């Protein structure tokens, strides 16, 4: 019951802003990539549950589906598919991609709200928890929690989570992205959000989670990060309205400083989601211009140029870029689209009345 009550404290905007980007293919190295399987989680606020689907060999969204909690995220890691059931349920689930059946389910602490999964080693993964002041290492074999790392030192207001929302890895380092906003309950049942504190990047030892260092970000309420051409970029949405608070920044890890690459005015809105073509130094950005209008832009991170991509207008279902074949998968509010060689194409569904795309991942 405690988990269900947490939903009452969140706003509709909080649910709407759950779009995120797949980071399963964000490694920026020279290892040849095999073709992956594309999974799509479909859901909406009014649905009782969401549905896990996949793109079949015929290029259509699958007829078959598997139900999970409506507010869930899917993440592909090292050939595995994880389902992260959000606040109100707070579960971590491993799905076998060969059968699309559940292998195990691990109940997490109340309010955990898992947000991301990355590989720790061949047997374990790190799981980012947004709603509590810690993150965990989990055994892939059975879901057992083998280590917990506290993050309460990054809290802005004592007792409120620092909101860890994204992980990246590079060599022996684990990168954690903290939003660090605070909230105050109000009489109408919603919460008043304060995004005035800039985001924070923390670096940990990949193996044991020991804190190495931190970098103060220049933008507020970061949503996603990723590597392109060896550099780490962070996209922020700020308070959804103030241009100075959002945009894309690059982190100089050697100097422990971050600086803006594309400001909010040039971008035209906040970064709702972002996927990277790491080889060519491009970022595909779902730009939050306002409620019901999340457009798509291609950003040349080196030249700092922004190009609008027409044909999709409300990308509430995340972005995923497949480095293996150069295809961008787009979760617009009506369907999944692909973008390749400057061409936008709609992915047809094998059945009618499919729920809108909520997030997308690639498993390989």
Short mmCIF file of C-alpha atoms in Angstrom, two decimals:
data_model
loop_
_atom_site.label_atom_id
_atom_site.label_comp_id
_atom_site.label_asym_id
_atom_site.label_seq_id
_atom_site.Cartn_x
_atom_site.Cartn_y
_atom_site.Cartn_z
CA UNK A 1 0.00 0.00 0.00
CA UNK A 2 2.88 2.36 0.77
CA UNK A 3 4.12 1.97 -2.80
CA UNK A 4 0.73 2.80 -4.26
CA UNK A 5 0.37 5.90 -2.10
CA UNK A 6 3.54 7.36 -3.57
CA UNK A 7 1.76 7.80 -6.89
CA UNK A 8 -0.61 10.30 -5.31
CA UNK A 9 2.26 12.61 -4.45
CA UNK A 10 3.57 12.80 -8.02
CA UNK A 11 2.21 15.08 -10.71
CA UNK A 12 1.02 14.19 -14.18
CA UNK A 13 4.04 16.09 -15.50
CA UNK A 14 6.36 13.78 -13.60
CA UNK A 15 4.87 10.79 -15.41
CA UNK A 16 4.89 12.58 -18.75
CA UNK A 17 8.56 13.46 -18.41
CA UNK A 18 9.66 9.83 -18.09
CA UNK A 19 11.07 9.75 -21.62
CA UNK A 20 14.62 8.62 -21.66
CA UNK A 21 17.29 7.38 -23.99
CA UNK A 22 18.68 3.93 -24.43
CA UNK A 23 22.35 3.75 -23.51
CA UNK A 24 22.89 0.10 -24.35
CA UNK A 25 24.76 1.07 -27.52
CA UNK A 26 26.59 4.15 -26.32
CA UNK A 27 30.04 2.64 -25.98
CA UNK A 28 32.49 4.74 -27.94
CA UNK A 29 35.12 2.21 -28.98
CA UNK A 30 36.24 0.32 -32.07
CA UNK A 31 34.63 -3.02 -31.23
CA UNK A 32 32.45 -4.19 -34.15
CA UNK A 33 28.79 -4.37 -33.14
CA UNK A 34 26.45 -7.17 -34.12
CA UNK A 35 22.88 -6.46 -35.13
CA UNK A 36 20.66 -6.09 -32.10
CA UNK A 37 17.03 -6.80 -31.28
CA UNK A 38 14.82 -3.73 -30.86
CA UNK A 39 12.38 -3.75 -27.94
CA UNK A 40 9.62 -1.22 -27.36
CA UNK A 41 7.73 -0.68 -24.14
CA UNK A 42 4.28 0.77 -24.78
CA UNK A 43 2.25 2.50 -22.09
CA UNK A 44 0.21 5.56 -21.17
CA UNK A 45 -1.09 7.24 -18.04
CA UNK A 46 -4.63 5.83 -18.30
CA UNK A 47 -3.54 2.22 -18.96
CA UNK A 48 -3.73 -0.39 -16.20
CA UNK A 49 -0.42 -1.81 -17.39
CA UNK A 50 2.14 -1.41 -20.13
CA UNK A 51 3.20 -3.90 -22.78
CA UNK A 52 6.64 -5.11 -23.79
CA UNK A 53 6.82 -5.61 -27.55
CA UNK A 54 9.60 -6.02 -30.09
CA UNK A 55 10.23 -5.41 -33.77
CA UNK A 56 9.92 -8.71 -35.61
CA UNK A 57 11.95 -9.84 -38.61
CA UNK A 58 9.26 -8.45 -40.92
CA UNK A 59 9.97 -4.99 -39.53
CA UNK A 60 6.65 -4.69 -37.70
CA UNK A 61 5.92 -4.19 -34.04
CA UNK A 62 5.13 -7.63 -32.63
CA UNK A 63 1.67 -9.09 -32.26
CA UNK A 64 2.74 -10.77 -29.02
CA UNK A 65 3.35 -8.75 -25.87
CA UNK A 66 4.20 -9.16 -22.19
CA UNK A 67 2.50 -7.00 -19.54
CA UNK A 68 4.35 -5.10 -16.83
CA UNK A 69 3.65 -2.11 -14.59
CA UNK A 70 2.53 0.93 -16.60
CA UNK A 71 5.45 3.12 -15.54
CA UNK A 72 8.36 0.90 -16.57
CA UNK A 73 11.61 1.32 -18.43
CA UNK A 74 13.44 -1.33 -20.47
CA UNK A 75 17.23 -1.52 -20.71
CA UNK A 76 19.37 -3.85 -22.79
CA UNK A 77 22.71 -4.76 -21.17
CA UNK A 78 25.23 -7.32 -22.42
CA UNK A 79 22.63 -9.50 -24.17
CA UNK A 80 20.16 -9.23 -21.28
CA UNK A 81 16.86 -7.37 -21.12
CA UNK A 82 15.92 -5.66 -17.86
CA UNK A 83 12.50 -4.24 -17.02
CA UNK A 84 12.58 -1.49 -14.40
CA UNK A 85 9.15 -1.07 -12.81
CA UNK A 86 8.90 2.44 -11.35
CA UNK A 87 7.54 4.02 -8.18
CA UNK A 88 4.38 2.35 -7.02
CA UNK A 89 5.80 -1.10 -7.75
CA UNK A 90 9.60 -0.76 -7.57
CA UNK A 91 10.76 -4.02 -9.12
CA UNK A 92 13.75 -5.12 -11.18
CA UNK A 93 12.93 -7.89 -13.66
CA UNK A 94 15.17 -9.90 -15.98
CA UNK A 95 13.58 -11.06 -19.25
CA UNK A 96 15.15 -13.78 -21.40
CA UNK A 97 15.40 -12.28 -24.93
CA UNK A 98 15.42 -15.77 -26.48
CA UNK A 99 11.91 -16.48 -25.17
CA UNK A 100 10.73 -13.03 -24.03
CA UNK A 101 9.75 -14.62 -20.75
CA UNK A 102 10.53 -13.47 -17.22
CA UNK A 103 13.56 -15.19 -15.62
CA UNK A 104 13.38 -13.52 -12.22
CA UNK A 105 11.88 -10.56 -10.39
CA UNK A 106 13.48 -8.66 -7.52
CA UNK A 107 11.40 -6.42 -5.26
CA UNK A 108 13.27 -3.21 -4.35
CA UNK A 109 12.73 -0.88 -1.43
CA UNK A 110 9.72 1.44 -1.40
CA UNK A 111 10.20 4.55 -3.57
CA UNK A 112 13.35 3.11 -5.19
CA UNK A 113 12.14 3.97 -8.71
CA UNK A 114 14.91 2.20 -10.72
CA UNK A 115 16.10 4.25 -13.69
CA UNK A 116 19.08 2.59 -15.37
CA UNK A 117 21.19 -0.56 -15.51
CA UNK A 118 24.81 -0.92 -16.68
CA UNK A 119 27.29 -3.78 -16.71
CA UNK A 120 29.59 -4.02 -13.68
CA UNK A 121 31.28 -7.25 -14.76
CA UNK A 122 30.26 -10.45 -16.53
CA UNK A 123 28.15 -11.58 -13.56
CA UNK A 124 26.78 -8.35 -12.09
CA UNK A 125 25.11 -5.05 -12.99
CA UNK A 126 24.75 -1.67 -11.31
CA UNK A 127 21.21 -0.33 -10.92
CA UNK A 128 20.50 3.40 -10.59
CA UNK A 129 17.75 4.27 -8.09
CA UNK A 130 16.12 7.67 -8.49
CA UNK A 131 13.82 7.77 -5.50
CA UNK A 132 16.19 6.79 -2.68
CA UNK A 133 19.69 7.85 -1.63
CA UNK A 134 21.61 4.81 -2.82
CA UNK A 135 22.26 2.56 -5.79
CA UNK A 136 22.83 -1.18 -5.90
CA UNK A 137 24.86 -3.93 -7.52
CA UNK A 138 22.81 -6.98 -8.52
CA UNK A 139 23.73 -10.49 -9.59
CA UNK A 140 22.49 -11.27 -13.11
CA UNK A 141 21.98 -14.93 -12.23
CA UNK A 142 19.25 -14.48 -9.62
CA UNK A 143 18.71 -10.77 -8.88
CA UNK A 144 20.39 -10.89 -5.49
CA UNK A 145 21.59 -7.50 -4.23
CA UNK A 146 25.29 -7.90 -3.52
CA UNK A 147 26.25 -4.30 -2.71
CA UNK A 148 24.59 -1.00 -1.79
CA UNK A 149 26.32 2.37 -2.30
CA UNK A 150 24.96 5.37 -0.39
CA UNK A 151 24.45 8.71 -2.15
CA UNK A 152 22.97 10.75 0.72
CA UNK A 153 25.99 13.04 0.62
CA UNK A 154 24.57 14.53 -2.59
CA UNK A 155 21.18 15.40 -1.09
CA UNK A 156 20.22 19.08 -1.36
CA UNK A 157 17.49 18.78 1.25
CA UNK A 158 18.12 16.25 4.00
CA UNK A 159 16.00 13.15 3.57
CA UNK A 160 15.23 13.82 -0.11
CA UNK A 161 16.90 11.70 -2.75
CA UNK A 162 19.54 13.38 -4.97
CA UNK A 163 17.71 11.75 -7.92
CA UNK A 164 20.19 9.50 -9.70
CA UNK A 165 18.76 9.02 -13.21
CA UNK A 166 21.48 7.76 -15.54
CA UNK A 167 24.62 5.63 -15.60
CA UNK A 168 27.46 5.41 -18.08
CA UNK A 169 30.67 3.37 -17.98
CA UNK A 170 34.10 3.94 -19.45
CA UNK A 171 37.07 1.66 -18.81
CA UNK A 172 37.07 1.10 -15.02
CA UNK A 173 34.84 4.06 -14.15
CA UNK A 174 31.12 4.25 -13.42
CA UNK A 175 29.51 7.65 -14.06
CA UNK A 176 26.35 8.64 -12.18
CA UNK A 177 24.11 11.57 -13.16
CA UNK A 178 22.23 13.32 -10.34
CA UNK A 179 19.40 15.80 -10.93
CA UNK A 180 19.43 17.20 -7.35
CA UNK A 181 16.08 18.96 -7.47
CA UNK A 182 13.88 19.19 -4.37
CA UNK A 183 10.14 19.07 -3.82
CA UNK A 184 7.68 20.44 -1.30
CA UNK A 185 4.22 18.89 -0.87
CA UNK A 186 1.25 21.21 -1.40
CA UNK A 187 -2.38 21.10 -0.34
CA UNK A 188 -3.62 20.08 -3.80
CA UNK A 189 -1.87 16.70 -3.57
CA UNK A 190 0.94 17.60 -5.96
CA UNK A 191 4.46 18.75 -5.18
CA UNK A 192 6.17 22.06 -5.82
CA UNK A 193 9.48 21.40 -7.54
CA UNK A 194 12.65 23.45 -7.11
CA UNK A 195 15.19 22.96 -9.92
CA UNK A 196 17.51 25.80 -8.93
CA UNK A 197 20.42 23.52 -7.93
CA UNK A 198 22.56 22.49 -10.93
CA UNK A 199 23.04 18.80 -11.66
CA UNK A 200 26.02 16.75 -10.53
CA UNK A 201 28.21 14.11 -12.14
CA UNK A 202 29.83 11.56 -9.83
CA UNK A 203 32.56 9.08 -10.75
CA UNK A 204 32.92 5.71 -9.03
CA UNK A 205 35.14 2.66 -9.34
CA UNK A 206 33.26 0.31 -11.63
CA UNK A 207 34.13 -2.78 -9.64
CA UNK A 208 33.22 -1.77 -6.10
CA UNK A 209 31.38 1.56 -6.32
CA UNK A 210 33.99 3.57 -4.39
CA UNK A 211 33.55 7.31 -5.00
CA UNK A 212 36.39 8.80 -7.04
CA UNK A 213 35.36 12.39 -7.72
CA UNK A 214 32.54 14.74 -8.70
CA UNK A 215 31.97 17.44 -11.31
CA UNK A 216 29.48 20.28 -10.83
CA UNK A 217 27.35 20.68 -13.96
CA UNK A 218 26.36 24.06 -15.39
CA UNK A 219 22.76 23.18 -16.30
CA UNK A 220 19.84 22.09 -14.18
CA UNK A 221 17.73 18.94 -13.96
CA UNK A 222 19.86 16.73 -16.25
CA UNK A 223 18.07 13.86 -17.98
CA UNK A 224 20.67 11.87 -19.88
CA UNK A 225 24.36 11.58 -20.68
CA UNK A 226 26.50 9.73 -23.19
CA UNK A 227 29.86 9.55 -24.92
CA UNK A 228 30.60 10.77 -28.43
CA UNK A 229 34.08 10.87 -29.95
CA UNK A 230 35.57 10.24 -26.51
CA UNK A 231 33.81 13.14 -24.78
CA UNK A 232 31.03 12.95 -22.22
CA UNK A 233 27.92 15.03 -22.95
CA UNK A 234 24.98 15.79 -20.66
CA UNK A 235 21.52 16.99 -21.66
CA UNK A 236 19.27 18.92 -19.25
CA UNK A 237 15.66 20.08 -19.27
CA UNK A 238 15.90 22.62 -16.44
CA UNK A 239 12.54 23.80 -15.12
CA UNK A 240 10.98 23.15 -18.56
CA UNK A 241 10.65 26.90 -19.20
CA UNK A 242 13.86 28.85 -18.51
CA UNK A 243 16.35 28.68 -21.39
CA UNK A 244 19.38 29.44 -19.20
CA UNK A 245 18.71 26.28 -17.18
CA UNK A 246 18.69 23.73 -20.02
CA UNK A 247 20.80 22.62 -22.97
CA UNK A 248 23.73 20.32 -23.74
CA UNK A 249 27.07 20.52 -21.95
CA UNK A 250 30.40 18.72 -22.29
CA UNK A 251 32.40 17.51 -19.31
CA UNK A 252 36.17 17.92 -19.26
CA UNK A 253 37.03 14.98 -17.03
CA UNK A 254 40.70 15.94 -16.76
CA UNK A 255 39.96 19.47 -15.55
CA UNK A 256 36.79 18.43 -13.67
CA UNK A 257 34.81 21.18 -15.36
CA UNK A 258 31.72 21.31 -17.51
CA UNK A 259 30.73 23.88 -20.11
CA UNK A 260 27.78 24.48 -22.40
CA UNK A 261 27.97 23.18 -25.97
CA UNK A 262 24.51 24.13 -27.16
CA UNK A 263 22.47 26.54 -25.04
CA UNK A 264 18.75 26.37 -24.53
CA UNK A 265 17.97 29.21 -26.91
CA UNK A 266 19.86 27.59 -29.80
CA UNK A 267 18.30 24.21 -29.08
CA UNK A 268 14.80 25.65 -28.85
CA UNK A 269 13.89 23.83 -25.65
CA UNK A 270 15.07 21.47 -22.97
CA UNK A 271 16.58 18.02 -23.50
CA UNK A 272 13.79 15.52 -22.87
CA UNK A 273 15.75 12.59 -24.31
CA UNK A 274 18.98 12.13 -26.25
CA UNK A 275 20.70 9.36 -28.21
CA UNK A 276 24.22 9.43 -29.61
CA UNK A 277 25.90 8.55 -32.88
CA UNK A 278 29.22 8.36 -31.07
CA UNK A 279 31.36 7.70 -34.15
CA UNK A 280 30.18 10.80 -36.04
CA UNK A 281 29.83 13.01 -32.98
CA UNK A 282 26.11 13.56 -33.36
CA UNK A 283 23.37 13.78 -30.76
CA UNK A 284 19.74 13.17 -31.61
CA UNK A 285 17.67 15.21 -29.19
CA UNK A 286 14.00 15.13 -28.25
CA UNK A 287 13.51 18.85 -27.58
CA UNK A 288 10.88 19.76 -25.02
CA UNK A 289 9.37 22.98 -26.37
CA UNK A 290 6.22 22.80 -24.25
CA UNK A 291 3.45 20.49 -23.13
CA UNK A 292 2.47 18.25 -26.06
CA UNK A 293 5.32 19.47 -28.28
CA UNK A 294 8.55 17.48 -28.14
CA UNK A 295 10.35 17.82 -31.45
CA UNK A 296 13.45 16.14 -32.90
CA UNK A 297 16.80 17.76 -33.64
CA UNK A 298 20.16 16.52 -34.85
CA UNK A 299 23.06 18.25 -33.13
CA UNK A 300 26.61 18.27 -34.48
CA UNK A 301 28.45 18.35 -31.17
CA UNK A 302 31.75 19.45 -32.70
CA UNK A 303 30.35 22.22 -34.90
CA UNK A 304 27.62 23.09 -32.37
CA UNK A 305 25.03 23.13 -35.13
CA UNK A 306 21.38 22.21 -34.67
CA UNK A 307 19.24 20.77 -37.49
CA UNK A 308 15.51 20.21 -37.03
CA UNK A 309 14.12 16.88 -38.25
CA UNK A 310 10.52 17.23 -39.41
CA UNK A 311 7.77 14.61 -39.32
CA UNK A 312 7.52 13.83 -35.60
CA UNK A 313 6.13 16.31 -33.11
CA UNK A 314 5.64 14.72 -29.69
CA UNK A 315 8.42 12.29 -28.78
CA UNK A 316 7.16 10.99 -25.44
CA UNK A 317 8.57 7.49 -25.99
CA UNK A 318 12.35 8.05 -25.96
CA UNK A 319 15.12 7.61 -28.54
CA UNK A 320 17.54 4.77 -29.26
CA UNK A 321 20.36 4.81 -31.78
CA UNK A 322 21.73 1.54 -33.16
CA UNK A 323 25.41 2.08 -33.89
CA UNK A 324 25.56 -1.22 -35.79
CA UNK A 325 23.37 -0.12 -38.70
CA UNK A 326 23.05 3.64 -38.18
CA UNK A 327 19.32 3.64 -37.45
CA UNK A 328 17.64 5.98 -34.97
CA UNK A 329 14.47 4.64 -33.33
CA UNK A 330 11.99 7.31 -32.27
CA UNK A 331 9.10 6.87 -29.86
CA UNK A 332 6.56 9.45 -31.01
CA UNK A 333 3.19 9.55 -29.24
CA UNK A 334 1.44 7.76 -32.13
CA UNK A 335 3.99 5.14 -33.22
CA UNK A 336 7.64 4.12 -33.47
CA UNK A 337 9.57 5.73 -36.33
CA UNK A 338 13.00 5.09 -37.78
CA UNK A 339 15.37 7.72 -39.11
CA UNK A 340 18.13 6.64 -41.49
CA UNK A 341 19.94 8.47 -44.30
CA UNK A 342 17.78 11.55 -43.72
CA UNK A 343 14.59 9.52 -44.21
CA UNK A 344 11.84 9.11 -41.64
CA UNK A 345 9.72 5.94 -41.73
CA UNK A 346 6.87 4.70 -39.56
CA UNK A 347 7.16 1.22 -38.03
CA UNK A 348 3.87 -0.55 -38.66
CA UNK A 349 2.26 -2.71 -35.99
CA UNK A 350 1.09 -6.29 -36.42
CA UNK A 351 -2.02 -5.47 -34.36
CA UNK A 352 -4.36 -2.51 -33.97
CA UNK A 353 -4.83 -0.37 -30.88
CA UNK A 354 -1.28 -0.64 -29.56
CA UNK A 355 -0.44 1.61 -26.64
CA UNK A 356 1.87 4.56 -27.43
CA UNK A 357 5.65 3.97 -27.26
CA UNK A 358 7.02 4.72 -23.81
CA UNK A 359 10.67 3.74 -24.21
CA UNK A 360 12.92 1.80 -26.54
CA UNK A 361 16.08 -0.26 -26.09
CA UNK A 362 18.38 -2.43 -28.18
CA UNK A 363 19.57 -5.83 -26.95
CA UNK A 364 22.70 -7.44 -28.35
#
